[in-house]
Amino acid sequence: MEKENKEIYNTLGISDEVLGFCDKVIGELKDRFQKIDETTEYNQCKVINAMQKNRVNAACFAATTGYGYDDAGRDNLERVYASCFGTEAALVRPQITCGTHALAVALSAILRPGDELLSPVGKPYDTLEEVIGIRESKCSLKEFGITYAQVDLLPNGDFDYDNIKKAITDKTKMVTIQRSKGYQTRPTFSVERIGKLIAFVKSVKHDIICMVDNCYGEFVERIEPSQVGADMIVGSLIKNPGGGLAPIGGYICGTKECVEKCAYRLSAPGLGQEVGANLGIMPAFYQGFFMAPTVVSGALKGAIFASRCYEKLGFKVIPNSTESRHDIIQAVELGSKEAMEAFCKGIQAAAPVDSYVTPEPWPMPGYDCDVIMAAGAFVQGSSIELSADGPIREPYAVYFQGGLTWYHAKLGIMMSIQKLYENNLLDNDLLNS
Ligand SMILES: *Cc1c(COP(=O)(O)O)cnc(C)c1O
């Protein structure tokens, strides 16, 4: 490492021991990073191609107010998303407040009283439990007479095709597939695997609408689930496709019929996609989408770097440092409350915003134990920015993701190791080996 680089890391608080260890790890990851760069290169060209095909120009960046009729920038952005993800139509709006909202819109746009929703991949993301009514909530799908069925994965992580077939009945209108593992320990699904599952579902009943919760998965591979048969893919703009620049928003890309229904559900029957002023947000949405493949590549490199570092330091990491990746989340089982706190302090201390704050565990609503979180983000709660969190209970795992640049992700991980080191929570033999 150049002398000046070493000095600036020392200034930021990273010791020579930790620097030496991390430098060696980086050396081992060259081939892996090269592969990521190739995917990024492809996806960057894919986004540019979609923008060129739809003749993006300065007029697309204009603000609209009021009803937002004839909002050319908004309408064209939706064509760009549709082109890029290979769908007939798209809904990309600041009026979709987050990923959960986008998923709730998509589900309630398609399902009617008497219909059943099936998850063939086990339990969905926490916040969807209330949307569906797995946990009681006002206005859940369950309150509207929509039932829910679930088939868990087999112990080895495979799809349980026999039971999925049995679970599909006359009532089954829609299937929801979560691509990312979220905060579970199952593997994340590759787009190819999702395609096989969708083909199977449709072979049992051809008119089932298949939706993929695409959160954290966009641009990790060269193709998206919409290109292997999904009728709808759904996600958040303060994750991957917002590129860190979108300050709010969600998207739904899919068939014309599905997207039209979602638009009617989001605004009002009869109004649909025609209304929804952009309030000046278009430059951030376009530029964020343009940046997204590069931002995702930085987050991915950070996840792999962390995986390799912590693996070498003797901790269990999911996924491990050699597995193929299909989302940007990394889990590290640290084994103690103290280690979780030290890890999160490191991530926080490396942030460009709120670096002086000390994260403390707190009793977060909806959890049966304290939760610790580290985030120093430009956009509140943005998890494409470097962030970490975890419930303070066995196996004392932190989940972390994001990093708008590889260099920031790298600093955050080095700082987390530094804090563990300073608190005597590392095996120094492994650090120096
Ligand atoms: C983040 C996430 C959601 C919910 O998105 P929010 O923006 O937090 O509401 C849903 N599913 C998965 C897999 C996610 O990662």
GROMACS .gro file of C-alpha atoms and ligand atoms in nm:
model
  448
    1MET     CA    1   0.000   0.000   0.000
    2GLU     CA    2   0.126   0.351  -0.083
    3LYS     CA    3   0.266   0.542   0.214
    4GLU     CA    4   0.007   0.821   0.181
    5ASN     CA    5  -0.280   0.573   0.174
    6LYS     CA    6  -0.150   0.402   0.485
    7GLU     CA    7  -0.120   0.738   0.655
    8ILE     CA    8  -0.475   0.845   0.576
    9TYR     CA    9  -0.607   0.513   0.707
   10ASN     CA   10  -0.401   0.561   1.025
   11THR     CA   11  -0.550   0.911   1.054
   12LEU     CA   12  -0.899   0.761   1.030
   13GLY     CA   13  -0.811   0.521   1.312
   14ILE     CA   14  -0.711   0.197   1.137
   15SER     CA   15  -0.405   0.032   1.291
   16ASP     CA   16  -0.119  -0.124   1.096
   17GLU     CA   17  -0.220  -0.474   1.212
   18VAL     CA   18  -0.570  -0.441   1.068
   19LEU     CA   19  -0.440  -0.275   0.750
   20GLY     CA   20  -0.193  -0.555   0.692
   21PHE     CA   21  -0.459  -0.821   0.737
   22CYS     CA   22  -0.708  -0.647   0.505
   23ASP     CA   23  -0.445  -0.584   0.239
   24LYS     CA   24  -0.375  -0.957   0.219
   25VAL     CA   25  -0.746  -1.035   0.192
   26ILE     CA   26  -0.790  -0.789  -0.095
   27GLY     CA   27  -0.505  -0.960  -0.277
   28GLU     CA   28  -0.697  -1.289  -0.263
   29LEU     CA   29  -1.013  -1.137  -0.410
   30LYS     CA   30  -0.877  -1.007  -0.740
   31ASP     CA   31  -1.046  -1.271  -0.961
   32ARG     CA   32  -1.375  -1.239  -0.780
   33PHE     CA   33  -1.374  -0.861  -0.818
   34GLN     CA   34  -1.288  -0.895  -1.185
   35LYS     CA   35  -1.602  -1.104  -1.241
   36ILE     CA   36  -1.813  -0.840  -1.062
   37ASP     CA   37  -1.663  -0.568  -1.281
   38GLU     CA   38  -1.764  -0.764  -1.592
   39THR     CA   39  -2.125  -0.791  -1.474
   40THR     CA   40  -2.124  -0.421  -1.386
   41GLU     CA   41  -1.992  -0.332  -1.729
   42TYR     CA   42  -2.273  -0.529  -1.890
   43ASN     CA   43  -2.539  -0.372  -1.668
   44GLN     CA   44  -2.406  -0.020  -1.721
   45CYS     CA   45  -2.442  -0.070  -2.096
   46LYS     CA   46  -2.789  -0.218  -2.044
   47VAL     CA   47  -2.904   0.096  -1.859
   48ILE     CA   48  -2.748   0.331  -2.116
   49ASN     CA   49  -2.911   0.133  -2.396
   50ALA     CA   50  -3.252   0.172  -2.230
   51MET     CA   51  -3.196   0.546  -2.190
   52GLN     CA   52  -3.083   0.590  -2.549
   53LYS     CA   53  -3.368   0.385  -2.692
   54ASN     CA   54  -3.614   0.608  -2.509
   55ARG     CA   55  -3.436   0.928  -2.615
   56VAL     CA   56  -3.382   1.066  -2.264
   57ASN     CA   57  -3.321   1.441  -2.285
   58ALA     CA   58  -3.312   1.746  -2.059
   59ALA     CA   59  -3.689   1.795  -2.085
   60CYS     CA   60  -3.729   1.468  -1.890
   61PHE     CA   61  -3.582   1.635  -1.582
   62ALA     CA   62  -3.850   1.906  -1.552
   63ALA     CA   63  -4.057   1.930  -1.234
   64THR     CA   64  -4.433   1.896  -1.246
   65THR     CA   65  -4.689   1.986  -0.980
   66GLY     CA   66  -5.060   1.941  -0.910
   67TYR     CA   67  -5.219   1.645  -1.086
   68GLY     CA   68  -4.912   1.585  -1.296
   69TYR     CA   69  -5.099   1.525  -1.623
   70ASP     CA   70  -4.874   1.482  -1.924
   71ASP     CA   71  -4.562   1.440  -1.714
   72ALA     CA   72  -4.326   1.347  -1.996
   73GLY     CA   73  -4.024   1.287  -1.771
   74ARG     CA   74  -4.213   1.052  -1.542
   75ASP     CA   75  -4.371   0.860  -1.828
   76ASN     CA   76  -4.038   0.824  -2.006
   77LEU     CA   77  -3.859   0.706  -1.690
   78GLU     CA   78  -4.117   0.430  -1.669
   79ARG     CA   79  -4.037   0.332  -2.030
   80VAL     CA   80  -3.665   0.328  -1.941
   81TYR     CA   81  -3.726   0.090  -1.649
   82ALA     CA   82  -3.948  -0.129  -1.867
   83SER     CA   83  -3.685  -0.143  -2.144
   84CYS     CA   84  -3.405  -0.219  -1.901
   85PHE     CA   85  -3.588  -0.496  -1.715
   86GLY     CA   86  -3.752  -0.638  -2.028
   87THR     CA   87  -4.115  -0.571  -1.935
   88GLU     CA   88  -4.414  -0.427  -2.121
   89ALA     CA   89  -4.475  -0.157  -1.863
   90ALA     CA   90  -4.350  -0.002  -1.539
   91LEU     CA   91  -4.470   0.211  -1.252
   92VAL     CA   92  -4.184   0.414  -1.096
   93ARG     CA   93  -4.306   0.676  -0.855
   94PRO     CA   94  -4.213   0.890  -0.556
   95GLN     CA   95  -4.572   0.828  -0.442
   96ILE     CA   96  -4.468   0.469  -0.369
   97THR     CA   97  -4.314   0.535  -0.029
   98CYS     CA   98  -4.098   0.222   0.018
   99GLY     CA   99  -4.055  -0.141  -0.081
  100THR     CA  100  -4.328  -0.267   0.148
  101HIS     CA  101  -4.569  -0.016  -0.004
  102ALA     CA  102  -4.481  -0.126  -0.357
  103LEU     CA  103  -4.538  -0.490  -0.263
  104ALA     CA  104  -4.866  -0.409  -0.087
  105VAL     CA  105  -4.986  -0.221  -0.396
  106ALA     CA  106  -4.892  -0.510  -0.624
  107LEU     CA  107  -5.063  -0.771  -0.406
  108SER     CA  108  -5.384  -0.577  -0.354
  109ALA     CA  109  -5.401  -0.477  -0.721
  110ILE     CA  110  -5.424  -0.841  -0.830
  111LEU     CA  111  -5.598  -1.025  -0.547
  112ARG     CA  112  -5.977  -1.018  -0.494
  113PRO     CA  113  -6.193  -1.157  -0.211
  114GLY     CA  114  -6.191  -1.538  -0.224
  115ASP     CA  115  -5.850  -1.555  -0.393
  116GLU     CA  116  -5.548  -1.720  -0.237
  117LEU     CA  117  -5.187  -1.600  -0.234
  118LEU     CA  118  -4.915  -1.866  -0.224
  119SER     CA  119  -4.554  -1.826  -0.112
  120PRO     CA  120  -4.366  -2.137  -0.235
  121VAL     CA  121  -4.038  -2.019  -0.078
  122GLY     CA  122  -4.126  -2.003   0.291
  123LYS     CA  123  -4.201  -1.708   0.510
  124PRO     CA  124  -4.191  -1.366   0.338
  125TYR     CA  125  -4.013  -1.053   0.463
  126ASP     CA  126  -4.123  -0.936   0.810
  127THR     CA  127  -4.319  -0.630   0.701
  128LEU     CA  128  -4.524  -0.839   0.458
  129GLU     CA  129  -4.666  -1.045   0.743
  130GLU     CA  130  -4.896  -0.759   0.834
  131VAL     CA  131  -4.974  -0.677   0.471
  132ILE     CA  132  -5.087  -1.035   0.414
  133GLY     CA  133  -5.241  -1.082   0.760
  134ILE     CA  134  -5.006  -1.357   0.883
  135ARG     CA  135  -4.980  -1.118   1.177
  136GLU     CA  136  -5.308  -0.939   1.242
  137SER     CA  137  -5.325  -0.585   1.110
  138LYS     CA  138  -5.592  -0.337   1.010
  139CYS     CA  139  -5.656  -0.345   0.635
  140SER     CA  140  -5.455  -0.664   0.578
  141LEU     CA  141  -5.539  -0.880   0.275
  142LYS     CA  142  -5.690  -1.126   0.523
  143GLU     CA  143  -5.947  -0.863   0.630
  144PHE     CA  144  -6.058  -0.849   0.266
  145GLY     CA  145  -6.115  -1.223   0.253
  146ILE     CA  146  -5.791  -1.313   0.077
  147THR     CA  147  -5.628  -1.627   0.212
  148TYR     CA  148  -5.260  -1.717   0.228
  149ALA     CA  149  -5.077  -2.047   0.183
  150GLN     CA  150  -4.709  -2.120   0.230
  151VAL     CA  151  -4.478  -2.401   0.132
  152ASP     CA  152  -4.144  -2.401   0.311
  153LEU     CA  153  -3.814  -2.482   0.144
  154LEU     CA  154  -3.675  -2.830   0.193
  155PRO     CA  155  -3.406  -2.861   0.462
  156ASN     CA  156  -3.136  -2.847   0.192
  157GLY     CA  157  -3.275  -2.518   0.057
  158ASP     CA  158  -3.442  -2.669  -0.253
  159PHE     CA  159  -3.796  -2.592  -0.362
  160ASP     CA  160  -4.049  -2.847  -0.235
  161TYR     CA  161  -4.208  -2.912  -0.575
  162ASP     CA  162  -4.440  -3.189  -0.454
  163ASN     CA  163  -4.599  -2.975  -0.189
  164ILE     CA  164  -4.605  -2.666  -0.410
  165LYS     CA  165  -4.809  -2.865  -0.661
  166LYS     CA  166  -5.046  -2.978  -0.385
  167ALA     CA  167  -5.081  -2.621  -0.255
  168ILE     CA  168  -5.196  -2.485  -0.591
  169THR     CA  169  -5.576  -2.496  -0.602
  170ASP     CA  170  -5.859  -2.329  -0.796
  171LYS     CA  171  -5.831  -2.041  -0.553
  172THR     CA  172  -5.461  -1.976  -0.612
  173LYS     CA  173  -5.450  -1.648  -0.803
  174MET     CA  174  -5.102  -1.527  -0.729
  175VAL     CA  175  -4.760  -1.650  -0.621
  176THR     CA  176  -4.504  -1.435  -0.439
  177ILE     CA  177  -4.135  -1.520  -0.457
  178GLN     CA  178  -3.879  -1.334  -0.249
  179ARG     CA  179  -3.544  -1.333  -0.426
  180SER     CA  180  -3.326  -1.215  -0.138
  181LYS     CA  181  -3.294  -1.412   0.183
  182GLY     CA  182  -3.361  -1.087   0.372
  183TYR     CA  183  -3.293  -1.160   0.738
  184GLN     CA  184  -3.328  -1.537   0.711
  185THR     CA  185  -3.052  -1.792   0.682
  186ARG     CA  186  -3.176  -1.959   0.364
  187PRO     CA  187  -2.982  -1.900   0.042
  188THR     CA  188  -3.078  -1.617  -0.190
  189PHE     CA  189  -3.217  -1.746  -0.519
  190SER     CA  190  -3.044  -1.694  -0.850
  191VAL     CA  191  -3.259  -1.553  -1.129
  192GLU     CA  192  -3.222  -1.883  -1.311
  193ARG     CA  193  -3.365  -2.077  -1.015
  194ILE     CA  194  -3.653  -1.833  -0.988
  195GLY     CA  195  -3.723  -1.891  -1.358
  196LYS     CA  196  -3.746  -2.266  -1.305
  197LEU     CA  197  -3.985  -2.219  -1.014
  198ILE     CA  198  -4.207  -1.987  -1.215
  199ALA     CA  199  -4.213  -2.231  -1.508
  200PHE     CA  200  -4.318  -2.508  -1.269
  201VAL     CA  201  -4.594  -2.300  -1.108
  202LYS     CA  202  -4.730  -2.205  -1.451
  203SER     CA  203  -4.715  -2.566  -1.568
  204VAL     CA  204  -4.950  -2.657  -1.282
  205LYS     CA  205  -5.185  -2.362  -1.341
  206HIS     CA  206  -5.103  -2.141  -1.636
  207ASP     CA  207  -5.283  -1.822  -1.533
  208ILE     CA  208  -5.124  -1.773  -1.191
  209ILE     CA  209  -4.970  -1.427  -1.159
  210CYS     CA  210  -4.610  -1.461  -1.041
  211MET     CA  211  -4.463  -1.168  -0.851
  212VAL     CA  212  -4.100  -1.145  -0.742
  213ASP     CA  213  -3.993  -0.932  -0.447
  214ASN     CA  214  -3.674  -0.809  -0.612
  215CYS     CA  215  -3.542  -0.602  -0.318
  216TYR     CA  216  -3.160  -0.603  -0.293
  217GLY     CA  217  -3.128  -0.813  -0.609
  218GLU     CA  218  -3.129  -0.556  -0.891
  219PHE     CA  219  -2.812  -0.549  -1.105
  220VAL     CA  220  -2.637  -0.822  -0.907
  221GLU     CA  221  -2.677  -1.048  -1.212
  222ARG     CA  222  -2.708  -0.967  -1.582
  223ILE     CA  223  -3.076  -1.057  -1.597
  224GLU     CA  224  -3.373  -0.987  -1.371
  225PRO     CA  225  -3.662  -1.220  -1.280
  226SER     CA  226  -3.887  -1.036  -1.529
  227GLN     CA  227  -3.674  -1.193  -1.802
  228VAL     CA  228  -3.745  -1.547  -1.684
  229GLY     CA  229  -4.123  -1.535  -1.665
  230ALA     CA  230  -4.218  -1.316  -1.367
  231ASP     CA  231  -4.536  -1.118  -1.436
  232MET     CA  232  -4.419  -0.847  -1.196
  233ILE     CA  233  -4.095  -0.753  -1.022
  234VAL     CA  234  -4.116  -0.512  -0.731
  235GLY     CA  235  -3.859  -0.312  -0.536
  236SER     CA  236  -3.751  -0.003  -0.348
  237LEU     CA  237  -3.566   0.300  -0.486
  238ILE     CA  238  -3.377   0.353  -0.161
  239LYS     CA  239  -3.213   0.020  -0.233
  240ASN     CA  240  -3.029  -0.089  -0.549
  241PRO     CA  241  -3.207   0.079  -0.845
  242GLY     CA  242  -3.211   0.427  -0.686
  243GLY     CA  243  -2.831   0.423  -0.698
  244GLY     CA  244  -2.816   0.610  -0.367
  245LEU     CA  245  -2.950   0.926  -0.529
  246ALA     CA  246  -3.325   0.859  -0.518
  247PRO     CA  247  -3.450   1.004  -0.187
  248ILE     CA  248  -3.775   0.803  -0.191
  249GLY     CA  249  -3.974   0.574  -0.421
  250GLY     CA  250  -4.057   0.228  -0.540
  251TYR     CA  251  -4.111   0.047  -0.868
  252ILE     CA  252  -4.329  -0.223  -1.017
  253CYS     CA  253  -4.229  -0.355  -1.361
  254GLY     CA  254  -4.434  -0.614  -1.543
  255THR     CA  255  -4.704  -0.694  -1.794
  256LYS     CA  256  -4.920  -0.408  -1.917
  257GLU     CA  257  -5.224  -0.555  -1.749
  258CYS     CA  258  -5.058  -0.600  -1.409
  259VAL     CA  259  -4.895  -0.258  -1.409
  260GLU     CA  260  -5.222  -0.089  -1.509
  261LYS     CA  261  -5.398  -0.254  -1.216
  262CYS     CA  262  -5.119  -0.147  -0.982
  263ALA     CA  263  -5.153   0.211  -1.103
  264TYR     CA  264  -5.529   0.204  -1.041
  265ARG     CA  265  -5.465   0.065  -0.695
  266LEU     CA  266  -5.194   0.325  -0.620
  267SER     CA  267  -5.393   0.631  -0.728
  268ALA     CA  268  -5.759   0.557  -0.797
  269PRO     CA  269  -5.969   0.346  -1.032
  270GLY     CA  270  -5.999   0.543  -1.354
  271LEU     CA  271  -5.697   0.764  -1.284
  272GLY     CA  272  -5.409   0.515  -1.289
  273GLN     CA  273  -5.077   0.626  -1.433
  274GLU     CA  274  -5.214   0.957  -1.564
  275VAL     CA  275  -5.177   1.135  -1.228
  276GLY     CA  276  -4.886   1.176  -0.987
  277ALA     CA  277  -4.673   1.491  -1.014
  278ASN     CA  278  -4.297   1.432  -0.992
  279LEU     CA  279  -4.227   1.741  -0.774
  280GLY     CA  280  -3.879   1.782  -0.921
  281ILE     CA  281  -3.743   1.442  -0.834
  282MET     CA  282  -3.673   1.322  -1.190
  283PRO     CA  283  -3.300   1.413  -1.208
  284ALA     CA  284  -3.232   1.196  -0.900
  285PHE     CA  285  -3.437   0.906  -1.038
  286TYR     CA  286  -3.271   0.909  -1.380
  287GLN     CA  287  -2.919   0.968  -1.253
  288GLY     CA  288  -2.963   0.719  -0.969
  289PHE     CA  289  -3.071   0.449  -1.216
  290PHE     CA  290  -2.770   0.536  -1.432
  291MET     CA  291  -2.537   0.499  -1.129
  292ALA     CA  292  -2.709   0.189  -0.989
  293PRO     CA  293  -2.496  -0.085  -1.154
  294THR     CA  294  -2.175   0.076  -1.025
  295VAL     CA  295  -2.316   0.138  -0.679
  296VAL     CA  296  -2.436  -0.224  -0.658
  297SER     CA  297  -2.090  -0.346  -0.761
  298GLY     CA  298  -1.930  -0.150  -0.474
  299ALA     CA  299  -2.180  -0.297  -0.228
  300LEU     CA  300  -2.114  -0.647  -0.362
  301LYS     CA  301  -1.737  -0.611  -0.332
  302GLY     CA  302  -1.787  -0.487   0.023
  303ALA     CA  303  -2.002  -0.789   0.108
  304ILE     CA  304  -1.746  -1.032  -0.033
  305PHE     CA  305  -1.456  -0.852   0.135
  306ALA     CA  306  -1.637  -0.870   0.470
  307SER     CA  307  -1.721  -1.233   0.416
  308ARG     CA  308  -1.358  -1.324   0.349
  309CYS     CA  309  -1.221  -1.112   0.636
  310TYR     CA  310  -1.457  -1.248   0.899
  311GLU     CA  311  -1.426  -1.603   0.771
  312LYS     CA  312  -1.050  -1.580   0.817
  313LEU     CA  313  -1.102  -1.436   1.163
  314GLY     CA  314  -1.292  -1.753   1.257
  315PHE     CA  315  -1.656  -1.639   1.236
  316LYS     CA  316  -1.943  -1.803   1.050
  317VAL     CA  317  -2.047  -1.594   0.750
  318ILE     CA  318  -2.351  -1.630   0.524
  319PRO     CA  319  -2.291  -1.646   0.232
  320ASN     CA  320  -1.931  -1.765   0.260
  321SER     CA  321  -1.657  -1.592   0.064
  322THR     CA  322  -1.662  -1.824  -0.237
  323GLU     CA  323  -2.038  -1.874  -0.296
  324SER     CA  324  -2.200  -1.703  -0.592
  325ARG     CA  325  -2.401  -1.395  -0.499
  326HIS     CA  326  -2.757  -1.301  -0.584
  327ASP     CA  327  -2.812  -1.009  -0.346
  328ILE     CA  328  -2.601  -0.758  -0.152
  329ILE     CA  329  -2.670  -0.874   0.205
  330GLN     CA  330  -2.396  -1.026   0.421
  331ALA     CA  331  -2.454  -1.193   0.757
  332VAL     CA  332  -2.175  -1.244   1.012
  333GLU     CA  333  -2.234  -1.449   1.326
  334LEU     CA  334  -2.030  -1.270   1.589
  335GLY     CA  335  -2.132  -1.484   1.885
  336SER     CA  336  -2.171  -1.213   2.150
  337LYS     CA  337  -2.349  -0.887   2.226
  338GLU     CA  338  -2.013  -0.714   2.279
  339ALA     CA  339  -1.890  -0.815   1.936
  340MET     CA  340  -2.212  -0.696   1.772
  341GLU     CA  341  -2.177  -0.360   1.941
  342ALA     CA  342  -1.814  -0.326   1.839
  343PHE     CA  343  -1.896  -0.419   1.479
  344CYS     CA  344  -2.176  -0.164   1.456
  345LYS     CA  345  -1.961   0.105   1.620
  346GLY     CA  346  -1.706   0.048   1.346
  347ILE     CA  347  -1.959   0.081   1.065
  348GLN     CA  348  -2.097   0.398   1.226
  349ALA     CA  349  -1.752   0.549   1.284
  350ALA     CA  350  -1.669   0.505   0.914
  351ALA     CA  351  -1.980   0.692   0.792
  352PRO     CA  352  -1.973   1.029   0.616
  353VAL     CA  353  -2.281   1.136   0.817
  354ASP     CA  354  -2.333   1.094   1.195
  355SER     CA  355  -1.991   0.932   1.240
  356TYR     CA  356  -1.966   1.068   1.598
  357VAL     CA  357  -2.280   0.884   1.710
  358THR     CA  358  -2.254   0.561   1.914
  359PRO     CA  359  -2.511   0.295   1.817
  360GLU     CA  360  -2.683   0.136   2.119
  361PRO     CA  361  -2.922  -0.162   2.132
  362TRP     CA  362  -3.286  -0.062   2.184
  363PRO     CA  363  -3.622  -0.239   2.213
  364MET     CA  364  -3.749  -0.187   1.859
  365PRO     CA  365  -4.125  -0.237   1.805
  366GLY     CA  366  -4.205  -0.572   1.649
  367TYR     CA  367  -3.901  -0.754   1.795
  368ASP     CA  368  -3.886  -0.979   2.101
  369CYS     CA  369  -3.537  -0.854   2.195
  370ASP     CA  370  -3.318  -0.544   2.162
  371VAL     CA  371  -3.193  -0.452   1.815
  372ILE     CA  372  -2.876  -0.263   1.726
  373MET     CA  373  -2.836  -0.057   1.409
  374ALA     CA  374  -2.557   0.140   1.249
  375ALA     CA  375  -2.620   0.384   0.967
  376GLY     CA  376  -2.478   0.717   0.871
  377ALA     CA  377  -2.673   0.782   0.557
  378PHE     CA  378  -2.757   1.077   0.333
  379VAL     CA  379  -3.107   0.932   0.287
  380GLN     CA  380  -3.281   0.820   0.607
  381GLY     CA  381  -3.296   0.441   0.634
  382SER     CA  382  -3.135   0.391   0.295
  383SER     CA  383  -2.986   0.046   0.287
  384ILE     CA  384  -2.796   0.083  -0.040
  385GLU     CA  385  -2.582   0.307   0.180
  386LEU     CA  386  -2.349   0.124   0.420
  387SER     CA  387  -2.556   0.000   0.711
  388ALA     CA  388  -2.565  -0.284   0.962
  389ASP     CA  389  -2.817  -0.417   1.207
  390GLY     CA  390  -2.915  -0.725   1.402
  391PRO     CA  391  -3.125  -0.855   1.691
  392ILE     CA  392  -2.930  -0.904   2.016
  393ARG     CA  393  -2.991  -1.276   2.054
  394GLU     CA  394  -2.840  -1.609   1.947
  395PRO     CA  395  -2.649  -1.646   1.719
  396TYR     CA  396  -2.561  -1.277   1.760
  397ALA     CA  397  -2.552  -1.215   1.386
  398VAL     CA  398  -2.517  -0.877   1.220
  399TYR     CA  399  -2.659  -0.824   0.876
  400PHE     CA  400  -2.499  -0.560   0.672
  401GLN     CA  401  -2.532  -0.425   0.326
  402GLY     CA  402  -2.464  -0.135   0.098
  403GLY     CA  403  -2.192   0.119   0.049
  404LEU     CA  404  -2.229   0.382  -0.221
  405THR     CA  405  -1.866   0.326  -0.316
  406TRP     CA  406  -1.637   0.027  -0.274
  407TYR     CA  407  -1.386   0.244  -0.087
  408HIS     CA  408  -1.643   0.343   0.172
  409ALA     CA  409  -1.761  -0.017   0.215
  410LYS     CA  410  -1.397  -0.120   0.258
  411LEU     CA  411  -1.333   0.148   0.520
  412GLY     CA  412  -1.647   0.048   0.710
  413ILE     CA  413  -1.542  -0.315   0.726
  414MET     CA  414  -1.186  -0.230   0.823
  415MET     CA  415  -1.320  -0.005   1.098
  416SER     CA  416  -1.549  -0.283   1.226
  417ILE     CA  417  -1.247  -0.514   1.251
  418GLN     CA  418  -1.053  -0.237   1.422
  419LYS     CA  419  -1.321  -0.200   1.691
  420LEU     CA  420  -1.327  -0.573   1.756
  421TYR     CA  421  -0.948  -0.570   1.774
  422GLU     CA  422  -0.939  -0.279   2.020
  423ASN     CA  423  -1.190  -0.454   2.244
  424ASN     CA  424  -0.991  -0.780   2.248
  425LEU     CA  425  -1.269  -0.963   2.068
  426LEU     CA  426  -1.049  -1.110   1.795
  427ASP     CA  427  -0.813  -1.404   1.785
  428ASN     CA  428  -0.488  -1.214   1.727
  429ASP     CA  429  -0.316  -1.520   1.585
  430LEU     CA  430  -0.571  -1.531   1.304
  431LEU     CA  431  -0.537  -1.155   1.246
  432ASN     CA  432  -0.160  -1.180   1.214
  433SER     CA  433  -0.147  -1.507   1.022
  434LIG     C1  434  -3.626  -0.411   0.225
  434LIG     C2  435  -3.711  -0.523   0.183
  434LIG     C3  436  -3.850  -0.512   0.178
  434LIG     C4  437  -3.924  -0.392   0.227
  434LIG     O1  438  -3.878  -0.271   0.181
  434LIG     P1  439  -3.893  -0.138   0.270
  434LIG     O2  440  -3.846  -0.034   0.175
  434LIG     O3  441  -3.803  -0.153   0.389
  434LIG     O4  442  -4.035  -0.124   0.306
  434LIG     C5  443  -3.920  -0.621   0.131
  434LIG     N1  444  -3.859  -0.734   0.094
  434LIG     C6  445  -3.725  -0.748   0.099
  434LIG     C7  446  -3.663  -0.877   0.055
  434LIG     C8  447  -3.648  -0.643   0.144
  434LIG     O5  448  -3.515  -0.657   0.147
   0.00000   0.00000   0.00000
